[in-house]
Coordinates of C-alpha atoms in Angstrom, one line a residue:
M1 CA 181.5 -1.0 118.9
T2 CA 181.1 2.2 116.9
E3 CA 177.9 4.3 117.6
T4 CA 176.6 6.2 114.6
P5 CA 174.2 9.1 115.3
P6 CA 170.8 9.2 113.7
Y7 CA 171.7 11.8 111.2
Q8 CA 174.2 9.4 109.6
D9 CA 173.0 6.8 107.1
A10 CA 175.9 4.4 107.3
P11 CA 174.9 0.9 106.2
G12 CA 173.6 -1.1 109.1
S13 CA 173.8 1.7 111.6
P14 CA 170.8 2.1 114.0
R15 CA 168.6 5.2 113.4
Y16 CA 167.6 5.1 117.1
L17 CA 169.4 4.3 120.3
P18 CA 167.4 2.2 122.7
I19 CA 165.5 4.1 125.3
A20 CA 167.9 2.8 128.0
E21 CA 171.0 4.1 126.2
H22 CA 170.5 7.5 127.7
G23 CA 171.5 9.6 130.7
L24 CA 169.8 12.7 132.1
I25 CA 171.0 16.2 132.9
G26 CA 169.0 19.2 133.9
D27 CA 168.7 22.6 135.7
L28 CA 165.5 22.0 137.8
R29 CA 163.4 23.6 135.1
T30 CA 164.0 21.3 132.1
V31 CA 166.2 18.3 131.2
A32 CA 168.1 16.8 128.3
L33 CA 168.6 13.2 127.4
V34 CA 172.2 12.3 126.3
G35 CA 172.7 9.1 124.4
S36 CA 175.6 6.8 125.1
N37 CA 176.9 7.8 121.6
G38 CA 177.2 11.5 122.8
T39 CA 174.1 12.8 121.0
I40 CA 171.5 14.9 122.8
D41 CA 168.3 13.7 121.2
W42 CA 165.7 15.1 123.6
Y43 CA 165.6 18.6 125.0
C44 CA 162.7 21.0 125.6
C45 CA 163.2 24.6 126.4
P46 CA 162.6 26.6 128.6
S47 CA 160.6 24.0 130.7
F48 CA 159.8 20.3 130.9
D49 CA 156.5 20.7 129.0
S50 CA 157.7 23.2 126.4
P51 CA 157.9 22.2 122.7
S52 CA 161.1 20.3 121.9
V53 CA 164.3 21.7 120.4
F54 CA 165.9 18.3 120.0
A55 CA 163.6 15.3 119.5
S56 CA 165.4 12.8 117.3
I57 CA 164.5 10.2 119.9
L58 CA 161.0 10.6 118.4
D59 CA 162.0 11.1 114.8
A60 CA 165.5 10.5 113.6
E61 CA 165.1 12.8 110.5
R62 CA 162.8 15.6 111.6
G63 CA 163.3 15.8 115.4
G64 CA 166.7 17.5 115.6
C65 CA 169.7 16.7 117.7
F66 CA 173.0 17.9 119.2
E67 CA 175.7 15.5 118.0
L68 CA 179.1 15.4 119.6
A69 CA 181.3 12.3 119.0
A70 CA 184.6 11.0 117.9
T71 CA 185.0 10.9 114.1
V72 CA 186.8 7.6 114.1
P73 CA 185.6 4.2 115.3
A74 CA 185.1 4.3 119.1
R75 CA 183.8 2.4 122.1
T76 CA 181.8 4.5 124.5
K77 CA 181.2 4.3 128.2
Q78 CA 178.9 6.5 130.2
F79 CA 178.7 7.3 133.9
Y80 CA 177.8 10.0 136.3
F81 CA 180.5 12.0 138.1
P82 CA 180.2 10.5 141.6
D83 CA 177.2 11.8 143.7
T84 CA 176.1 14.3 141.0
N85 CA 174.0 14.7 137.9
V86 CA 177.0 15.6 135.8
L87 CA 177.2 13.1 133.0
I88 CA 180.4 11.8 131.5
T89 CA 180.5 10.1 128.1
R90 CA 183.9 8.6 127.3
F91 CA 185.2 7.7 123.8
F92 CA 187.9 5.0 123.4
V93 CA 189.6 5.2 120.1
E94 CA 192.8 3.7 118.6
D95 CA 195.0 6.7 119.4
G96 CA 193.5 7.9 122.6
V97 CA 190.7 8.5 125.1
G98 CA 188.4 11.5 125.1
E99 CA 185.3 12.4 127.2
V100 CA 182.4 14.8 127.1
Q101 CA 181.2 16.3 130.3
D102 CA 177.5 17.3 130.0
F103 CA 175.7 19.4 132.6
M104 CA 173.4 22.3 133.1
P105 CA 174.4 24.8 135.9
V106 CA 171.8 25.2 138.6
T107 CA 171.3 28.7 139.7
E108 CA 168.7 30.8 141.6
Q109 CA 169.7 34.1 139.8
C110 CA 166.7 34.9 137.6
A111 CA 168.6 36.0 134.4
E112 CA 170.9 33.0 134.5
A113 CA 168.1 30.6 135.3
D114 CA 166.3 31.9 132.3
R115 CA 169.4 31.2 130.2
H116 CA 169.0 27.4 130.7
R117 CA 172.7 27.0 129.8
L118 CA 173.7 23.6 128.6
I119 CA 177.5 23.0 128.7
R120 CA 179.3 20.3 126.8
R121 CA 182.9 20.2 127.8
V122 CA 185.2 18.0 125.7
L123 CA 188.5 16.8 127.0
C124 CA 191.3 14.6 125.6
V125 CA 192.6 12.6 128.5
R126 CA 195.0 10.3 126.6
G127 CA 196.7 10.5 123.2
T128 CA 194.8 12.3 120.5
V129 CA 191.1 12.1 119.5
P130 CA 189.3 13.8 116.5
F131 CA 185.8 15.0 117.2
R132 CA 182.9 16.4 115.3
V133 CA 180.0 18.5 116.5
R134 CA 176.7 19.1 114.7
V135 CA 173.9 21.1 116.2
A136 CA 170.7 20.7 114.4
P137 CA 167.7 22.2 116.3
R138 CA 164.2 21.6 115.1
F139 CA 161.9 23.9 117.0
D140 CA 158.3 23.2 118.2
Y141 CA 158.6 19.4 117.8
G142 CA 160.2 19.9 114.4
A143 CA 157.3 21.9 113.0
A144 CA 158.6 25.6 113.3
P145 CA 161.0 27.1 110.8
H146 CA 164.2 28.7 112.0
T147 CA 167.1 30.8 110.8
L148 CA 170.8 30.5 111.5
S149 CA 173.1 33.5 111.9
M150 CA 176.8 33.2 112.4
L151 CA 178.3 36.1 114.5
G152 CA 182.0 35.4 115.1
D153 CA 182.2 32.4 117.4
T154 CA 178.5 32.4 118.0
A155 CA 175.7 30.7 116.1
I156 CA 172.2 32.1 116.7
F157 CA 169.3 29.8 115.9
A158 CA 166.0 31.8 115.9
S159 CA 162.5 30.5 115.5
P160 CA 159.3 32.6 115.9
E161 CA 158.9 31.6 119.6
L162 CA 162.4 30.7 120.8
A163 CA 166.0 31.7 120.1
L164 CA 169.1 29.8 121.1
S165 CA 172.8 30.8 120.9
L166 CA 175.6 28.3 120.5
T167 CA 179.1 29.5 121.6
S168 CA 182.2 27.5 121.0
T169 CA 185.9 27.6 121.7
V170 CA 186.5 26.0 118.3
A171 CA 185.5 27.6 114.9
L172 CA 182.0 26.9 113.9
E173 CA 180.6 26.9 110.4
S174 CA 177.1 26.9 109.0
D175 CA 175.7 23.8 107.3
G176 CA 172.3 25.0 106.0
L177 CA 170.2 25.5 109.1
D178 CA 172.7 23.6 111.3
A179 CA 176.1 24.5 112.8
R180 CA 179.0 22.1 112.8
A181 CA 182.7 21.8 113.4
D182 CA 185.5 19.2 113.1
F183 CA 188.4 19.4 115.6
K184 CA 191.2 17.3 117.1
L185 CA 192.3 17.4 120.7
S186 CA 195.6 16.2 122.1
E187 CA 196.1 15.0 125.7
G188 CA 195.3 17.8 128.2
E189 CA 193.4 19.9 125.6
A190 CA 189.7 20.9 125.9
A191 CA 186.9 22.5 123.9
V192 CA 183.7 24.0 125.2
F193 CA 180.3 24.3 123.6
A194 CA 177.5 26.2 125.4
L195 CA 173.9 26.4 124.3
D196 CA 171.8 29.2 125.8
R197 CA 168.3 30.4 125.5
V198 CA 168.6 34.1 124.6
G199 CA 166.2 37.0 124.2
D200 CA 164.5 39.6 126.4
A201 CA 167.0 40.3 129.2
V202 CA 169.3 37.3 128.3
A203 CA 172.0 38.3 125.8
P204 CA 174.4 35.8 124.1
R205 CA 177.5 35.2 126.1
G206 CA 180.5 33.0 125.4
C207 CA 181.7 30.3 127.7
A208 CA 185.5 30.2 127.9
R209 CA 187.4 27.1 129.0
T210 CA 188.0 28.7 132.4
E211 CA 184.4 29.6 132.9
A212 CA 183.3 26.0 131.9
E213 CA 185.7 24.6 134.4
S214 CA 184.4 26.9 137.1
E215 CA 180.8 26.0 136.2
F216 CA 181.7 22.3 136.3
E217 CA 183.1 22.6 139.8
A218 CA 180.1 24.7 141.0
T219 CA 177.6 22.2 139.6
V220 CA 179.4 19.2 141.2
C221 CA 179.4 21.1 144.5
Y222 CA 175.7 21.9 144.2
W223 CA 174.7 18.2 143.6
R224 CA 177.0 16.9 146.3
R225 CA 175.8 19.4 148.8
W226 CA 172.2 18.5 148.1
L227 CA 172.8 14.8 148.3
H228 CA 174.6 15.2 151.6
Q229 CA 171.2 15.8 153.2
S230 CA 170.3 12.2 152.7
R231 CA 169.9 10.1 155.8
Y232 CA 169.9 6.8 154.0
R233 CA 172.8 4.5 155.0
G234 CA 171.3 1.2 154.0
R235 CA 172.5 -1.7 151.8
W236 CA 171.5 -0.1 148.4
R237 CA 172.8 3.4 149.0
E238 CA 174.2 3.9 145.5
M239 CA 170.9 3.0 143.8
V240 CA 168.8 4.9 146.3
H241 CA 170.9 8.0 145.9
R242 CA 170.8 7.8 142.1
S243 CA 167.0 7.6 142.4
A244 CA 167.0 10.6 144.7
L245 CA 169.2 12.6 142.3
T246 CA 166.9 11.6 139.4
L247 CA 163.8 12.8 141.4
K248 CA 165.5 16.1 142.0
L249 CA 166.2 16.5 138.3
L250 CA 162.4 15.9 137.7
T251 CA 161.6 18.8 140.0
Y252 CA 160.4 22.1 138.6
A253 CA 162.0 24.6 141.0
P254 CA 159.8 27.6 140.5
T255 CA 156.7 25.7 141.9
G256 CA 158.1 22.6 143.5
A257 CA 156.2 20.3 141.1
I258 CA 157.6 16.9 140.2
V259 CA 156.9 15.6 136.7
A260 CA 156.0 11.9 136.2
A261 CA 158.7 11.7 133.5
P262 CA 160.5 14.3 131.3
T263 CA 159.5 12.7 128.0
T264 CA 156.5 12.1 125.8
S265 CA 155.4 9.2 123.7
L266 CA 158.2 6.8 124.3
P267 CA 156.3 3.6 123.6
E268 CA 155.2 1.0 126.1
Q269 CA 155.4 -1.4 123.2
L270 CA 157.4 -0.9 119.9
G271 CA 154.9 -0.3 117.2
G272 CA 152.0 0.1 119.6
E273 CA 149.8 3.0 120.4
R274 CA 150.3 3.2 124.1
N275 CA 152.3 6.4 123.8
W276 CA 151.6 9.2 126.4
D277 CA 152.8 12.6 127.5
Y278 CA 154.1 12.3 131.1
R279 CA 155.6 15.8 131.5
Y280 CA 152.9 16.8 134.1
V281 CA 152.2 16.3 137.8
W282 CA 150.1 13.3 138.8
M283 CA 148.1 13.6 142.0
R284 CA 148.7 9.9 142.8
D285 CA 152.5 10.6 142.9
A286 CA 151.9 12.9 145.8
A287 CA 151.9 10.5 148.7
F288 CA 154.8 8.5 147.2
C289 CA 156.8 11.7 146.7
V290 CA 156.3 13.0 150.2
Y291 CA 157.0 9.6 151.7
A292 CA 160.2 9.0 149.8
L293 CA 161.6 12.5 150.2
L294 CA 160.9 12.6 154.0
R295 CA 162.2 9.1 154.6
L296 CA 165.5 10.1 153.0
G297 CA 165.7 13.5 154.8
F298 CA 164.9 15.9 151.9
S299 CA 162.4 17.9 153.9
G300 CA 162.9 21.0 151.8
E301 CA 161.8 19.2 148.6
A302 CA 158.8 17.7 150.4
K303 CA 157.8 21.1 151.6
A304 CA 158.1 22.6 148.1
F305 CA 156.0 19.8 146.7
M306 CA 153.4 20.2 149.4
N307 CA 153.4 24.0 148.7
F308 CA 152.7 23.2 145.1
L309 CA 149.8 20.9 146.0
T310 CA 148.2 23.5 148.4
T311 CA 149.1 26.7 146.6
H312 CA 148.6 25.8 142.9
I313 CA 145.8 23.2 143.3
S314 CA 142.5 24.2 144.9
P315 CA 139.6 21.8 145.5
G316 CA 137.6 24.1 143.3
D317 CA 139.8 23.7 140.2
G318 CA 138.7 20.3 139.1
S319 CA 136.4 19.2 136.3
A320 CA 132.8 18.3 136.4
S321 CA 133.8 14.8 137.6
G322 CA 135.2 16.0 140.9
P323 CA 137.0 18.8 142.8
L324 CA 140.4 17.6 141.7
Q325 CA 142.0 16.6 138.4
I326 CA 144.2 13.6 138.2
M327 CA 147.1 15.7 136.8
Y328 CA 148.1 19.3 136.5
G329 CA 150.7 21.3 134.6
I330 CA 154.0 22.1 136.3
D331 CA 152.5 25.6 137.0
G332 CA 149.3 24.2 138.3
R333 CA 147.3 24.8 135.1
T334 CA 144.3 22.5 134.4
D335 CA 144.1 22.7 130.7
L336 CA 146.2 19.9 129.1
P337 CA 144.6 19.3 125.7
E338 CA 145.9 16.2 123.9
R339 CA 146.9 16.2 120.3
E340 CA 148.8 14.0 117.9
L341 CA 151.9 15.2 116.0
G342 CA 151.4 13.4 112.7
H343 CA 154.6 14.7 111.2
L344 CA 156.8 12.7 113.6
E345 CA 157.2 9.0 113.1
G346 CA 157.7 8.1 116.7
H347 CA 160.5 6.2 118.5
Q348 CA 161.5 3.4 116.1
G349 CA 158.3 4.1 114.1
S350 CA 156.0 3.9 117.1
A351 CA 153.3 6.4 116.3
P352 CA 151.4 8.3 117.4
V353 CA 153.4 11.0 119.1
R354 CA 151.1 12.8 121.5
V355 CA 151.5 16.0 123.5
G356 CA 149.1 16.9 126.2
N357 CA 147.1 14.2 128.0
A358 CA 143.4 13.6 127.7
A359 CA 143.4 11.5 130.8
A360 CA 143.4 14.8 132.7
D361 CA 139.6 14.7 132.3
Q362 CA 139.1 11.2 133.6
L363 CA 137.5 10.3 136.9
Q364 CA 140.0 8.5 139.1
L365 CA 138.9 8.3 142.6
D366 CA 142.2 7.0 144.0
I367 CA 143.8 10.5 143.7
Y368 CA 141.9 11.7 146.8
G369 CA 143.6 9.0 149.0
A370 CA 147.0 9.8 147.5
L371 CA 146.7 13.5 148.2
I372 CA 145.3 13.2 151.7
D373 CA 147.8 10.5 152.6
S374 CA 150.6 12.9 151.5
I375 CA 149.2 15.7 153.7
Y376 CA 148.9 13.3 156.6
L377 CA 152.5 12.1 156.2
Y378 CA 153.8 15.7 155.9
D379 CA 151.9 16.8 159.0
K380 CA 153.3 13.8 160.9
W381 CA 156.9 13.9 159.8
A382 CA 157.6 17.5 158.7
E383 CA 155.4 20.3 160.1
P384 CA 151.8 20.8 161.0
I385 CA 149.5 21.8 158.2
S386 CA 147.6 25.1 158.4
S387 CA 144.0 25.7 159.2
D388 CA 143.3 26.6 155.6
Q389 CA 144.8 23.3 154.5
W390 CA 142.7 21.4 157.0
D391 CA 139.6 23.1 155.6
D392 CA 140.6 21.9 152.1
V393 CA 141.1 18.4 153.4
C394 CA 137.6 18.4 155.0
Q395 CA 136.1 19.6 151.8
L396 CA 137.7 16.7 149.9
V397 CA 136.8 14.1 152.5
E398 CA 133.1 15.2 152.4
W399 CA 133.2 14.8 148.6
V400 CA 134.7 11.3 148.9
C401 CA 132.0 10.4 151.4
D402 CA 129.4 11.4 148.8
H403 CA 131.0 9.9 145.7
W404 CA 133.2 6.8 146.6
D405 CA 130.5 4.5 145.4
Q406 CA 130.7 5.0 141.7
P407 CA 132.7 3.5 138.8
D408 CA 135.7 5.3 137.4
E409 CA 138.6 4.9 134.9
G410 CA 140.9 3.6 137.6
V411 CA 144.6 3.9 138.5
W412 CA 145.8 2.7 135.1
E413 CA 143.8 5.3 133.2
T414 CA 142.2 2.8 131.0
R415 CA 140.2 3.9 128.0
G416 CA 137.8 1.0 128.0
G417 CA 135.0 2.4 130.1
R418 CA 134.5 2.9 133.8
K419 CA 134.4 0.1 136.3
N420 CA 134.1 -0.4 140.1
F421 CA 137.9 -0.8 140.6
L422 CA 139.1 -2.1 143.9
Y423 CA 142.1 0.2 144.0
S424 CA 139.8 3.2 143.7
R425 CA 137.8 2.0 146.6
L426 CA 141.0 1.3 148.6
M427 CA 142.3 4.8 148.1
C428 CA 138.9 6.3 149.0
W429 CA 139.2 4.4 152.3
V430 CA 142.8 5.8 152.7
A431 CA 141.5 9.4 152.1
I432 CA 138.9 9.1 154.9
E433 CA 141.0 7.0 157.3
R434 CA 144.1 9.3 157.1
A435 CA 141.9 12.4 157.7
I436 CA 140.4 10.7 160.8
R437 CA 143.9 10.0 162.1
L438 CA 145.0 13.5 161.5
A439 CA 141.9 15.0 163.2
N440 CA 142.4 12.8 166.2
R441 CA 146.1 13.5 166.6
R442 CA 145.7 17.3 166.2
G443 CA 142.3 17.6 167.8
L444 CA 141.0 19.2 164.6
P445 CA 137.2 19.6 163.9
A446 CA 135.7 16.9 161.8
D447 CA 132.4 15.1 161.2
H448 CA 133.7 12.0 162.9
R449 CA 130.4 10.0 162.8
R450 CA 129.9 10.5 159.1
W451 CA 133.5 9.9 158.2
R452 CA 133.7 6.6 160.2
T453 CA 130.5 5.4 158.7
S454 CA 131.8 6.0 155.2
R455 CA 135.2 4.5 155.9
D456 CA 133.7 1.4 157.4
A457 CA 131.2 1.0 154.5
I458 CA 134.1 1.1 152.0
Y459 CA 136.0 -1.5 154.0
R460 CA 132.9 -3.9 154.0
R461 CA 132.4 -3.3 150.3
I462 CA 135.9 -4.2 149.4
M463 CA 135.9 -7.3 151.6
D464 CA 132.5 -8.4 150.3
R465 CA 132.7 -7.6 146.6
G466 CA 136.5 -7.2 146.0
W467 CA 137.3 -10.7 147.1
S468 CA 136.9 -13.6 144.7
P469 CA 136.1 -17.0 146.3
V470 CA 137.0 -18.5 142.9
R471 CA 140.5 -17.0 142.6
H472 CA 141.0 -16.9 146.4
A473 CA 142.3 -13.4 145.9
F474 CA 141.3 -9.7 145.8
V475 CA 140.6 -8.8 142.2
Q476 CA 140.7 -5.8 139.9
H477 CA 137.1 -4.7 140.1
E478 CA 134.0 -5.7 142.0
D479 CA 132.4 -9.0 141.2
G480 CA 135.1 -9.9 138.7
E481 CA 137.8 -12.6 138.5
V482 CA 140.7 -10.6 136.9
L483 CA 143.9 -10.1 139.0
D484 CA 145.5 -6.7 139.1
A485 CA 148.9 -5.7 140.6
S486 CA 147.4 -2.5 142.1
V487 CA 146.0 -4.6 144.9
L488 CA 149.6 -4.9 146.1
M489 CA 148.9 -1.5 147.7
M490 CA 146.4 -3.0 150.2
P491 CA 149.0 -3.9 152.9
L492 CA 151.2 -1.0 152.0
A493 CA 148.3 1.4 152.6
K494 CA 147.6 -0.5 155.9
F495 CA 144.1 -1.6 154.8
I496 CA 144.9 -5.2 155.5
A497 CA 147.6 -6.9 157.6
P498 CA 150.5 -8.1 155.4
T499 CA 150.2 -11.6 157.0
D500 CA 146.4 -11.8 156.8
P501 CA 145.4 -15.2 155.3
K502 CA 143.3 -13.5 152.6
W503 CA 146.2 -11.3 151.7
L504 CA 148.8 -14.1 151.6
S505 CA 146.4 -16.1 149.3
T506 CA 146.2 -13.0 147.1
L507 CA 149.9 -12.6 147.0
D508 CA 150.3 -16.2 145.9
A509 CA 147.7 -15.8 143.2
L510 CA 149.5 -12.6 141.9
T511 CA 152.8 -14.5 141.9
D512 CA 151.4 -17.3 139.8
D513 CA 149.6 -15.1 137.3
L514 CA 151.4 -11.7 137.0
V515 CA 155.0 -12.2 138.1
S516 CA 157.8 -13.3 135.8
D517 CA 161.3 -13.4 137.2
S518 CA 160.5 -10.7 139.8
L519 CA 158.9 -8.6 137.1
V520 CA 155.2 -7.8 137.6
Y521 CA 152.5 -7.2 134.9
R522 CA 149.8 -4.7 135.8
Y523 CA 147.0 -7.0 134.5
D524 CA 146.2 -9.1 131.6
P525 CA 144.7 -6.8 128.9
Q526 CA 143.2 -9.8 127.1
A527 CA 141.3 -10.8 130.2
S528 CA 140.5 -7.1 131.1
P529 CA 140.2 -5.1 127.8
D530 CA 141.5 -1.5 128.4
G531 CA 140.4 0.1 125.1
L532 CA 143.8 0.0 123.6
R533 CA 145.5 -2.2 121.0
G534 CA 148.7 -4.2 121.7
D535 CA 150.5 -5.6 124.7
E536 CA 152.8 -3.9 127.3
G537 CA 155.8 -4.8 129.4
T538 CA 156.0 -5.4 133.1
F539 CA 155.3 -2.4 135.2
S540 CA 158.4 -1.5 137.3
I541 CA 156.5 0.3 140.1
C542 CA 154.5 -2.9 140.6
S543 CA 157.7 -4.9 140.7
F544 CA 159.0 -2.7 143.6
W545 CA 155.6 -2.9 145.3
Y546 CA 155.8 -6.7 145.1
V547 CA 159.2 -6.6 146.8
E548 CA 157.8 -4.5 149.6
T549 CA 154.8 -6.7 150.2
L550 CA 157.0 -9.8 150.3
A551 CA 159.2 -8.1 152.9
R552 CA 156.2 -7.0 155.0
A553 CA 154.8 -10.6 154.8
G554 CA 158.1 -11.8 156.3
R555 CA 159.3 -13.5 153.1
L556 CA 162.6 -11.7 153.3
D557 CA 164.7 -14.1 151.1
E558 CA 162.2 -13.9 148.3
A559 CA 162.0 -10.1 148.7
R560 CA 165.7 -9.6 148.6
L561 CA 166.2 -11.8 145.6
A562 CA 163.3 -10.1 143.7
F563 CA 164.8 -6.7 144.6
E564 CA 168.3 -7.6 143.5
K565 CA 166.9 -9.0 140.2
M566 CA 165.0 -5.8 139.7
L567 CA 168.2 -3.8 140.0
T568 CA 169.7 -5.7 137.1
Y569 CA 167.0 -4.3 134.8
A570 CA 168.2 -0.7 135.4
N571 CA 170.2 0.9 132.7
H572 CA 173.9 1.5 132.9
L573 CA 173.4 4.6 135.0
G574 CA 170.8 3.1 137.4
L575 CA 167.8 4.7 135.6
F576 CA 164.4 3.0 135.0
A577 CA 161.8 3.7 132.4
E578 CA 158.1 2.9 133.2
E579 CA 158.2 -0.7 131.9
I580 CA 160.5 -3.7 131.2
G581 CA 160.0 -5.6 127.9
R582 CA 160.1 -9.3 127.4
T583 CA 163.8 -9.4 126.8
G584 CA 164.7 -6.9 129.5
E585 CA 164.6 -3.7 127.4
Q586 CA 163.3 -0.5 128.9
Q587 CA 160.0 0.7 127.6
G588 CA 157.8 3.8 128.1
N589 CA 158.7 7.3 129.2
F590 CA 162.1 7.6 130.7
P591 CA 163.2 8.0 133.5
Q592 CA 159.9 7.6 135.5
A593 CA 159.5 9.3 138.9
F594 CA 157.0 6.7 140.1
T595 CA 159.4 3.8 139.5
H596 CA 162.3 5.6 141.4
L597 CA 159.9 6.5 144.2
S598 CA 158.9 2.9 144.6
L599 CA 162.5 1.8 144.5
I600 CA 163.3 4.1 147.4
S601 CA 160.4 2.8 149.4
A602 CA 161.2 -0.8 148.7
A603 CA 164.9 -0.4 149.6
F604 CA 164.1 1.5 152.8
N605 CA 161.6 -1.0 154.1
L606 CA 163.5 -4.1 153.0
D607 CA 166.7 -2.9 154.5
R608 CA 164.8 -2.1 157.8
A609 CA 163.2 -5.6 157.7
L610 CA 166.6 -7.3 157.2
G611 CA 168.0 -5.5 160.2

C-alpha cells in the first residue's frame, strides 16, 4: 500500500496518518514523531513544550513536516533497532528495498546537547530505490514567518525565535520556503540528512556519512547500555522494556522531569473538543513513575525524578487552592496559561488545538497522596529522604489533615464543577497513611495522634458515604450511584484487601458496567456530566489497573487474558496513546507515560502472581 504524505493531494490519499501510525525518537530534551510513511509530522525545539517546528499531525497544510520517502509505490514497515530508541522505516518497492534510520544522538556535552541534532540516514539495502526529501518547517505552531538561505550543501531556516540548519550529502534546492531533493540510491549506498538547532554558540556543521554511521553506533550503544540496567526478566519482557525505553524518551534530562505525553491536542474523540496539552509534569504520575522505575532497577531515573519533585517544586509554590499544583512545567514553572490556536484545524479536523493547560489551577486533592507515596517508596527502596524533605512532607500532611473534607475537580480533571470524589478521599488517606509509615520506620517526628485521627476519619467517610447499597459497589463520588474506574486504585493503594467482599462486589459491578473486551471506560459521561461535549474511548491506564486488581484478587486466568488482549491494542511498535476507540484505534496524546507506567506495574505484579 502506498503512503502519500500530507503535502500531496493525490486523489483518495489520506491527509493524516492515524495517531498509532507513528514512532518516537528523542534526545532526552525533546522528541519527534515519525510516521510509518517516513514523514516527521511532530517536532518541538528545543524542548518538549517549545512551539512546534513540524506539526502536520495537527494541520496537514499549515503545520509543517519533514518528508522522506520513496518516490515510487511502496509498502512500508517500521520497527525499532533492537533494544534501542533508534527507529527504522523500510520501503519495499518493485526494484529494491530501502530504509530510513531516524535517531537523535544523546549527549551530555552542553554545546552538542543544545544542537538537538536529528539524523535521518537513508540506505538502499537491495536493488535501487528512488527517494525524495522535502523539509517544510513552520515555526511557532505555524504562526511565525521564516526565511530560507542556501549556503552550499546547507539550508538555513531562520525565524525570529529559532534557526535550524539542514545539511545533506545530496544536493539540496530551495522550493519557496522549503528545501527539497530527489535522489536515487543503489544497493550499499547511503545518504544523510541532519537537522540542527543553530545560533549562539552552536554553528552549522555538516554530517558526513562516516559521522552519521559513528553517531548511529554511539546512539545504539547508549540505549542498550541504559536498558541493560533493567532487572525485569518476566514473561512480557519485550513490552515492558519498550515501555521503559519510552518513559526514558519522555524524560527531560536537565531536571529529571517526565512529561505526561510529548504531544498536544491529539483528540480523545475525532471531531470532539477533548483536546489537551500534555507536555507537562503531573503530580499524580509521581508515585507511578517512582514505583515503575525502581521495580525495573532504574534507580538513577527515580532519583532524578525525585530531585525534580523536591528541588523544583516547593509546598509554597501552589495556587490559592493548595500548597501544590496538579502539574508543572518541565523546569518547575507554575504558570501554564491555556490558549487556543485558531489557525490550526486540528488532527483530522478535531479543533480546538490548545497549548498550555488551564487544569493547572484546579483543586485535585489526590496529588498529595501521589506525591507522598512516591517519597515513601523512594525512601523504602532507594535511599533515605533528607530532613528538609521530611519537613516538606509534614507541611503537606498537615494541610491534607485540614483540607481533605472538601469537594474538588477530581482525578479526571472534569470541568463540570467540584464534587466529593471518592478517589480524592482515597489518595488523601494514602498521603497520611504513607507519612505515618515513614515516620514509624525512620523514627521521624510527627503529630501521630492528629495524623491517625484524620486518616481514620477519611477511612470511615469512604466506607460510609463512598459505598452504594444500591449498586453494591464503591462509587465515583459521595452519596452517588455512578461507577468510576478510579476506584480500581483502592486495593492497589492498600486501602482495602483485594479479596474483601465489598471490593469483589465492586469489581463485578465495574466489569458489568465499564469493561468491554478488557478495555475499561473511566465513567459514563452521560450519567456523570463532566462539562464537555462528546464521548471518549476506553482509558488504557484503567485497563491495566483492571488487570492488576484481577491478579491481586486471585483471578489469574481473567487477568492474564485481559492483559494479553490489552497488548493487542498497542501500535506496531508497542506504543499506547491515552485511549482506545470503539474499533481499536488509538486516541488522545501519544505516547502516554501514565499508560506505559501502568503496563509495567501490571506486568510486574501479574508475572509475580503467576509464579
